[in-house]
Amino acid sequence: MALIAPSRRLRRTPFSDGVEAAGVKGYTVYNRMLLPTVFRSVVEDYHHLKKAVQVWDVACERQVELRGPDAGRLMQMLTPRDLRGMLPGQCYYVPIVDETGGMLNDPVAVKLAEDRWWISIADSDLLLWVKAIAYGYRLDVLVDEPDVSPLAVQGPLADELMARVFGDKIRDVRFFRFGWFEFQGRDLAIARSGYSKQGGFEIYVEGSDIGMPLWNALFEAGKDLDVHAGCPNLIERIEGGLLSYGNDMTDDNTPHECGLGRFCNTQSAIGCVGRDALLRVAKEGPVKQIRPIEIHGDAVAPCDRLWPVMDGDLHVGNVSSAAWSPDYNTNVSIGMVRMTHWNAGTELDVITPDGVRPATVFEAFWQ
């Protein structure tokens, strides 16, 4: 593939200097920002993530800030998840839907206070949608993108590294909760969360000026922990069933099709703009849904387009993400499959760039 030409439209991050010094070998574009994709190799990065600790530049997970008396009302208008019981200090995974019930994003909502929220977004122009809803309904709320850049620390040694920089109290932060921790005189929100199944934290770095000082502090503190720069790993995320917006789901899909129905309280999420559409979906059920699929044979090529899933001559779905898993010694993948063929154990074929491969629908993701 040809190189991506740098420009000011493709934004660097507060951690880009550190990423480059660490020997990044590949990037993708995510919310118009650089997102590293590989350092040593995808496989080497994968093995290291599972045994040690990595620091990830995920500043591309931009924040949409809601601030003002109507912030909570606006947040509920965006999602079919009932937020009434959510308290400051909690993080919720929230499907964001449009008026048809289609997925616009699948971010994490961070409730800082009753009148202040951050929406930590996946790759889509959610800021424009939220501004339009706020303006169209004349809500008393400011919607903006603050100078907040997430930095993730992931892997089995993440607790030890974070405790060395932020103190042992960081170990008490519960899953999908956050606390405030001081670094160089500035309080930072740190959540136990992240885009891997290996455990870790996401640091919401408020202020680009402390990006590299924090990066350097983590690497200095983790020398004996074999800390490395890393990034979301394709193999590990597929094994864990972590969906990628724009790859595994788009606005053509409802949360129920994406296996996210458990995050939809459609009956009680009063005010959600897609509620009426999703009430019908919840009643009737989806006709297709995300499934883990094992693709048999040798390692598959990179999946940069949909691969048809077939039952004979019948097109019954598409694979959207796939990779060879060294730990499970097979090709793991994520696919959207019709209800007639989504039961575990169903034998199908996948049309890959290298030809037709036999495949099997799995009951659950690999980790």
PDB file of C-alpha atoms in Angstrom, residues 64-66 70-83 86 92-97 107-111 114 116-120 126 130 133 139 141 143 269-273:
ATOM      1  CA  VAL A  64     -17.072  15.086  23.056  1.00  0.00           C
ATOM      2  CA  GLU A  65     -17.711  17.177  26.154  1.00  0.00           C
ATOM      3  CA  LEU A  66     -21.243  18.014  27.319  1.00  0.00           C
ATOM      4  CA  ASP A  70     -29.052  19.899  30.096  1.00  0.00           C
ATOM      5  CA  ALA A  71     -25.937  17.720  29.756  1.00  0.00           C
ATOM      6  CA  GLY A  72     -27.606  14.656  31.279  1.00  0.00           C
ATOM      7  CA  ARG A  73     -30.727  15.069  29.156  1.00  0.00           C
ATOM      8  CA  LEU A  74     -28.648  15.344  25.990  1.00  0.00           C
ATOM      9  CA  MET A  75     -26.595  12.278  26.909  1.00  0.00           C
ATOM     10  CA  GLN A  76     -29.779  10.223  27.304  1.00  0.00           C
ATOM     11  CA  MET A  77     -31.084  11.456  23.945  1.00  0.00           C
ATOM     12  CA  LEU A  78     -28.050   9.905  22.262  1.00  0.00           C
ATOM     13  CA  THR A  79     -28.262   6.345  23.621  1.00  0.00           C
ATOM     14  CA  PRO A  80     -30.828   3.611  24.298  1.00  0.00           C
ATOM     15  CA  ARG A  81     -28.957   2.674  27.477  1.00  0.00           C
ATOM     16  CA  ASP A  82     -30.784   3.921  30.574  1.00  0.00           C
ATOM     17  CA  LEU A  83     -28.405   6.355  32.315  1.00  0.00           C
ATOM     18  CA  MET A  86     -25.243   6.320  36.546  1.00  0.00           C
ATOM     19  CA  TYR A  92     -20.627   3.248  30.696  1.00  0.00           C
ATOM     20  CA  TYR A  93     -20.257   1.590  27.320  1.00  0.00           C
ATOM     21  CA  VAL A  94     -23.046   3.252  25.343  1.00  0.00           C
ATOM     22  CA  PRO A  95     -24.328   2.510  21.850  1.00  0.00           C
ATOM     23  CA  ILE A  96     -25.088   5.826  20.141  1.00  0.00           C
ATOM     24  CA  VAL A  97     -27.928   5.624  17.611  1.00  0.00           C
ATOM     25  CA  PRO A 107     -18.095   5.082  22.847  1.00  0.00           C
ATOM     26  CA  VAL A 108     -17.502   5.064  26.561  1.00  0.00           C
ATOM     27  CA  ALA A 109     -19.460   7.745  28.438  1.00  0.00           C
ATOM     28  CA  VAL A 110     -17.547   9.242  31.368  1.00  0.00           C
ATOM     29  CA  LYS A 111     -19.721  11.008  33.929  1.00  0.00           C
ATOM     30  CA  GLU A 114     -24.232  15.806  36.882  1.00  0.00           C
ATOM     31  CA  ARG A 116     -20.440  17.485  32.796  1.00  0.00           C
ATOM     32  CA  TRP A 117     -19.778  14.408  30.643  1.00  0.00           C
ATOM     33  CA  TRP A 118     -17.101  13.158  28.275  1.00  0.00           C
ATOM     34  CA  ILE A 119     -17.983  10.830  25.421  1.00  0.00           C
ATOM     35  CA  SER A 120     -14.815   8.943  24.464  1.00  0.00           C
ATOM     36  CA  LEU A 126     -20.051  12.187  16.475  1.00  0.00           C
ATOM     37  CA  VAL A 130     -24.295  15.876  19.136  1.00  0.00           C
ATOM     38  CA  ILE A 133     -29.169  17.535  18.540  1.00  0.00           C
ATOM     39  CA  LEU A 139     -30.738  22.585  25.018  1.00  0.00           C
ATOM     40  CA  VAL A 141     -25.548  22.749  27.081  1.00  0.00           C
ATOM     41  CA  VAL A 143     -20.850  20.757  23.225  1.00  0.00           C
ATOM     42  CA  ALA A 269     -34.457   5.102  28.022  1.00  0.00           C
ATOM     43  CA  ILE A 270     -36.986   7.900  27.676  1.00  0.00           C
ATOM     44  CA  GLY A 271     -35.843  10.599  25.289  1.00  0.00           C
ATOM     45  CA  CYS A 272     -33.480   8.551  23.122  1.00  0.00           C
ATOM     46  CA  VAL A 273     -33.991   9.755  19.548  1.00  0.00           C
TER      47      VAL A 273
END
